[in-house]
Amino acid sequence: MSNSIIPINPRLGQVGGAGGGEIRAAGAAPQLVSFHRTELGPILSIYGRMVAAGQWRDYAIDHLREVAVVSVFRRASEAPLYRIEKRPKLAQRQGAYAVLTGEGRVLKRGRELTSVLRVFDAKLMRVVDRD
């Protein structure tokens, strides 16, 4: 029998931590990646324009340990049409921001959120031209 102490995280009901092999002090929250208010502004602006065009109807925001994701849906019961991701670990390589299709294909990736979100401008113009 070992004399080492293994803390129990009461929030997760697990021994040690969140299953990633790390041991944190009891009650310490895991470090999550999240969108800042200045990042959510442009994302929600595009979301509002696509809702007004009748293309999108719902969204979800997820904050995880390595990635923050905004998923947009045509209907709430379906798989997401697009995912807007923020991965800070890729900031120096490919860029922290990416727009992916529901199937996972990368449409655009870059270091600046505004340039990555321009992929939706072309889609919005096609929607407006149809009317």
PDB file of C-alpha atoms in Angstrom:
ATOM      1  CA  MET A   1       0.000   0.000   0.000  1.00  0.00           C
ATOM      2  CA  SER A   2       1.268   3.412  -0.975  1.00  0.00           C
ATOM      3  CA  ASN A   3       1.461   6.407   1.348  1.00  0.00           C
ATOM      4  CA  SER A   4       0.804   8.912  -1.462  1.00  0.00           C
ATOM      5  CA  ILE A   5      -2.345  11.025  -1.293  1.00  0.00           C
ATOM      6  CA  ILE A   6      -4.662  11.093  -4.304  1.00  0.00           C
ATOM      7  CA  PRO A   7      -7.124  14.003  -4.127  1.00  0.00           C
ATOM      8  CA  ILE A   8     -10.750  13.421  -5.031  1.00  0.00           C
ATOM      9  CA  ASN A   9     -12.366  16.133  -7.117  1.00  0.00           C
ATOM     10  CA  PRO A  10     -15.864  16.482  -5.637  1.00  0.00           C
ATOM     11  CA  ARG A  11     -17.244  18.353  -8.679  1.00  0.00           C
ATOM     12  CA  LEU A  12     -16.442  15.596 -11.138  1.00  0.00           C
ATOM     13  CA  GLY A  13     -16.872  12.626  -8.838  1.00  0.00           C
ATOM     14  CA  GLN A  14     -13.570  11.239 -10.082  1.00  0.00           C
ATOM     15  CA  VAL A  15     -10.255  10.493  -8.499  1.00  0.00           C
ATOM     16  CA  GLY A  16      -7.484  12.802  -9.643  1.00  0.00           C
ATOM     17  CA  GLY A  17      -9.128  15.074 -12.188  1.00  0.00           C
ATOM     18  CA  ALA A  18     -10.963  15.172 -15.455  1.00  0.00           C
ATOM     19  CA  GLY A  19      -9.590  11.899 -16.787  1.00  0.00           C
ATOM     20  CA  GLY A  20      -6.618  13.513 -18.501  1.00  0.00           C
ATOM     21  CA  GLY A  21      -4.085  12.208 -16.001  1.00  0.00           C
ATOM     22  CA  GLU A  22      -3.675  15.539 -14.265  1.00  0.00           C
ATOM     23  CA  ILE A  23      -4.116  16.070 -10.563  1.00  0.00           C
ATOM     24  CA  ARG A  24      -5.571  19.377  -9.422  1.00  0.00           C
ATOM     25  CA  ALA A  25      -6.410  20.720  -6.011  1.00  0.00           C
ATOM     26  CA  ALA A  26      -9.928  19.858  -4.917  1.00  0.00           C
ATOM     27  CA  GLY A  27     -12.391  22.500  -6.095  1.00  0.00           C
ATOM     28  CA  ALA A  28     -10.036  23.988  -8.733  1.00  0.00           C
ATOM     29  CA  ALA A  29     -11.796  24.621 -12.023  1.00  0.00           C
ATOM     30  CA  PRO A  30     -10.207  23.240 -15.201  1.00  0.00           C
ATOM     31  CA  GLN A  31      -8.687  25.761 -17.613  1.00  0.00           C
ATOM     32  CA  LEU A  32     -11.172  26.215 -20.440  1.00  0.00           C
ATOM     33  CA  VAL A  33     -10.769  27.981 -23.762  1.00  0.00           C
ATOM     34  CA  SER A  34     -13.475  30.583 -24.259  1.00  0.00           C
ATOM     35  CA  PHE A  35     -14.444  33.337 -26.645  1.00  0.00           C
ATOM     36  CA  HIS A  36     -13.912  36.904 -25.502  1.00  0.00           C
ATOM     37  CA  ARG A  37     -16.690  39.476 -25.841  1.00  0.00           C
ATOM     38  CA  THR A  38     -14.821  41.122 -28.735  1.00  0.00           C
ATOM     39  CA  GLU A  39     -14.736  37.763 -30.551  1.00  0.00           C
ATOM     40  CA  LEU A  40     -18.404  36.973 -29.943  1.00  0.00           C
ATOM     41  CA  GLY A  41     -19.526  40.310 -31.410  1.00  0.00           C
ATOM     42  CA  PRO A  42     -18.551  39.545 -35.043  1.00  0.00           C
ATOM     43  CA  ILE A  43     -19.701  35.918 -34.739  1.00  0.00           C
ATOM     44  CA  LEU A  44     -23.145  36.889 -33.466  1.00  0.00           C
ATOM     45  CA  SER A  45     -23.388  39.654 -36.077  1.00  0.00           C
ATOM     46  CA  ILE A  46     -22.993  37.093 -38.866  1.00  0.00           C
ATOM     47  CA  TYR A  47     -25.382  34.779 -37.054  1.00  0.00           C
ATOM     48  CA  GLY A  48     -28.013  37.540 -36.938  1.00  0.00           C
ATOM     49  CA  ARG A  49     -27.617  38.284 -40.654  1.00  0.00           C
ATOM     50  CA  MET A  50     -27.969  34.596 -41.558  1.00  0.00           C
ATOM     51  CA  VAL A  51     -31.037  34.256 -39.315  1.00  0.00           C
ATOM     52  CA  ALA A  52     -32.582  37.284 -41.048  1.00  0.00           C
ATOM     53  CA  ALA A  53     -31.872  35.599 -44.395  1.00  0.00           C
ATOM     54  CA  GLY A  54     -33.645  32.460 -43.158  1.00  0.00           C
ATOM     55  CA  GLN A  55     -30.577  30.197 -43.339  1.00  0.00           C
ATOM     56  CA  TRP A  56     -29.773  29.601 -39.668  1.00  0.00           C
ATOM     57  CA  ARG A  57     -32.091  29.158 -36.716  1.00  0.00           C
ATOM     58  CA  ASP A  58     -30.084  28.037 -33.702  1.00  0.00           C
ATOM     59  CA  TYR A  59     -26.573  28.070 -32.250  1.00  0.00           C
ATOM     60  CA  ALA A  60     -24.586  26.487 -29.431  1.00  0.00           C
ATOM     61  CA  ILE A  61     -21.416  27.636 -27.680  1.00  0.00           C
ATOM     62  CA  ASP A  62     -19.066  25.080 -26.125  1.00  0.00           C
ATOM     63  CA  HIS A  63     -16.016  25.884 -24.003  1.00  0.00           C
ATOM     64  CA  LEU A  64     -13.642  22.927 -23.698  1.00  0.00           C
ATOM     65  CA  ARG A  65     -10.068  22.481 -22.526  1.00  0.00           C
ATOM     66  CA  GLU A  66      -8.415  22.857 -25.943  1.00  0.00           C
ATOM     67  CA  VAL A  67     -11.074  24.469 -28.087  1.00  0.00           C
ATOM     68  CA  ALA A  68     -14.025  26.860 -27.940  1.00  0.00           C
ATOM     69  CA  VAL A  69     -16.722  26.211 -30.541  1.00  0.00           C
ATOM     70  CA  VAL A  70     -19.755  28.071 -31.856  1.00  0.00           C
ATOM     71  CA  SER A  71     -21.942  25.648 -33.797  1.00  0.00           C
ATOM     72  CA  VAL A  72     -24.749  26.927 -36.016  1.00  0.00           C
ATOM     73  CA  PHE A  73     -27.802  24.918 -37.015  1.00  0.00           C
ATOM     74  CA  ARG A  74     -30.556  25.129 -39.581  1.00  0.00           C
ATOM     75  CA  ARG A  75     -32.816  23.362 -37.061  1.00  0.00           C
ATOM     76  CA  ALA A  76     -32.074  22.550 -33.439  1.00  0.00           C
ATOM     77  CA  SER A  77     -32.644  18.818 -33.998  1.00  0.00           C
ATOM     78  CA  GLU A  78     -30.024  18.506 -36.752  1.00  0.00           C
ATOM     79  CA  ALA A  79     -26.245  18.295 -36.876  1.00  0.00           C
ATOM     80  CA  PRO A  80     -24.471  21.665 -37.105  1.00  0.00           C
ATOM     81  CA  LEU A  81     -24.094  23.296 -40.514  1.00  0.00           C
ATOM     82  CA  TYR A  82     -20.886  25.074 -39.529  1.00  0.00           C
ATOM     83  CA  ARG A  83     -18.506  25.247 -36.573  1.00  0.00           C
ATOM     84  CA  ILE A  84     -16.432  28.296 -35.717  1.00  0.00           C
ATOM     85  CA  GLU A  85     -13.493  27.137 -33.607  1.00  0.00           C
ATOM     86  CA  LYS A  86     -10.843  28.844 -31.517  1.00  0.00           C
ATOM     87  CA  ARG A  87      -7.748  26.729 -30.764  1.00  0.00           C
ATOM     88  CA  PRO A  88      -5.083  28.855 -29.036  1.00  0.00           C
ATOM     89  CA  LYS A  89      -2.455  26.103 -29.379  1.00  0.00           C
ATOM     90  CA  LEU A  90      -2.491  26.601 -33.170  1.00  0.00           C
ATOM     91  CA  ALA A  91      -2.100  30.386 -32.982  1.00  0.00           C
ATOM     92  CA  GLN A  92       1.571  30.368 -34.032  1.00  0.00           C
ATOM     93  CA  ARG A  93       1.171  27.641 -36.672  1.00  0.00           C
ATOM     94  CA  GLN A  94      -2.009  27.701 -38.741  1.00  0.00           C
ATOM     95  CA  GLY A  95      -3.923  30.319 -36.813  1.00  0.00           C
ATOM     96  CA  ALA A  96      -6.191  30.020 -33.809  1.00  0.00           C
ATOM     97  CA  TYR A  97      -9.490  30.445 -35.685  1.00  0.00           C
ATOM     98  CA  ALA A  98     -11.186  28.139 -38.165  1.00  0.00           C
ATOM     99  CA  VAL A  99     -14.534  27.676 -39.886  1.00  0.00           C
ATOM    100  CA  LEU A 100     -15.472  24.051 -40.497  1.00  0.00           C
ATOM    101  CA  THR A 101     -18.421  22.387 -42.184  1.00  0.00           C
ATOM    102  CA  GLY A 102     -20.649  20.021 -40.241  1.00  0.00           C
ATOM    103  CA  GLU A 103     -18.657  17.108 -41.674  1.00  0.00           C
ATOM    104  CA  GLY A 104     -15.375  18.572 -40.407  1.00  0.00           C
ATOM    105  CA  ARG A 105     -13.930  20.001 -43.649  1.00  0.00           C
ATOM    106  CA  VAL A 106     -11.964  23.199 -43.014  1.00  0.00           C
ATOM    107  CA  LEU A 107     -13.323  26.092 -45.089  1.00  0.00           C
ATOM    108  CA  LYS A 108     -10.928  28.733 -43.762  1.00  0.00           C
ATOM    109  CA  ARG A 109      -8.285  28.989 -41.057  1.00  0.00           C
ATOM    110  CA  GLY A 110      -6.319  32.001 -39.920  1.00  0.00           C
ATOM    111  CA  ARG A 111      -4.865  34.174 -37.204  1.00  0.00           C
ATOM    112  CA  GLU A 112      -7.552  36.891 -37.337  1.00  0.00           C
ATOM    113  CA  LEU A 113     -11.193  36.100 -36.650  1.00  0.00           C
ATOM    114  CA  THR A 114     -12.555  38.768 -38.999  1.00  0.00           C
ATOM    115  CA  SER A 115     -10.660  37.378 -41.989  1.00  0.00           C
ATOM    116  CA  VAL A 116     -11.810  33.832 -41.197  1.00  0.00           C
ATOM    117  CA  LEU A 117     -15.444  34.937 -40.902  1.00  0.00           C
ATOM    118  CA  ARG A 118     -15.343  36.453 -44.405  1.00  0.00           C
ATOM    119  CA  VAL A 119     -16.112  32.990 -45.732  1.00  0.00           C
ATOM    120  CA  PHE A 120     -19.727  33.676 -44.720  1.00  0.00           C
ATOM    121  CA  ASP A 121     -19.917  36.950 -46.652  1.00  0.00           C
ATOM    122  CA  ALA A 122     -19.920  35.064 -49.956  1.00  0.00           C
ATOM    123  CA  LYS A 123     -22.597  32.675 -48.680  1.00  0.00           C
ATOM    124  CA  LEU A 124     -24.730  35.564 -47.468  1.00  0.00           C
ATOM    125  CA  MET A 125     -24.437  37.340 -50.813  1.00  0.00           C
ATOM    126  CA  ARG A 126     -25.663  34.189 -52.616  1.00  0.00           C
ATOM    127  CA  VAL A 127     -28.665  34.023 -50.265  1.00  0.00           C
ATOM    128  CA  VAL A 128     -29.554  37.690 -50.826  1.00  0.00           C
ATOM    129  CA  ASP A 129     -29.181  37.413 -54.635  1.00  0.00           C
ATOM    130  CA  ARG A 130     -31.765  34.619 -54.847  1.00  0.00           C
ATOM    131  CA  ASP A 131     -34.596  36.860 -53.625  1.00  0.00           C
TER     132      ASP A 131
END
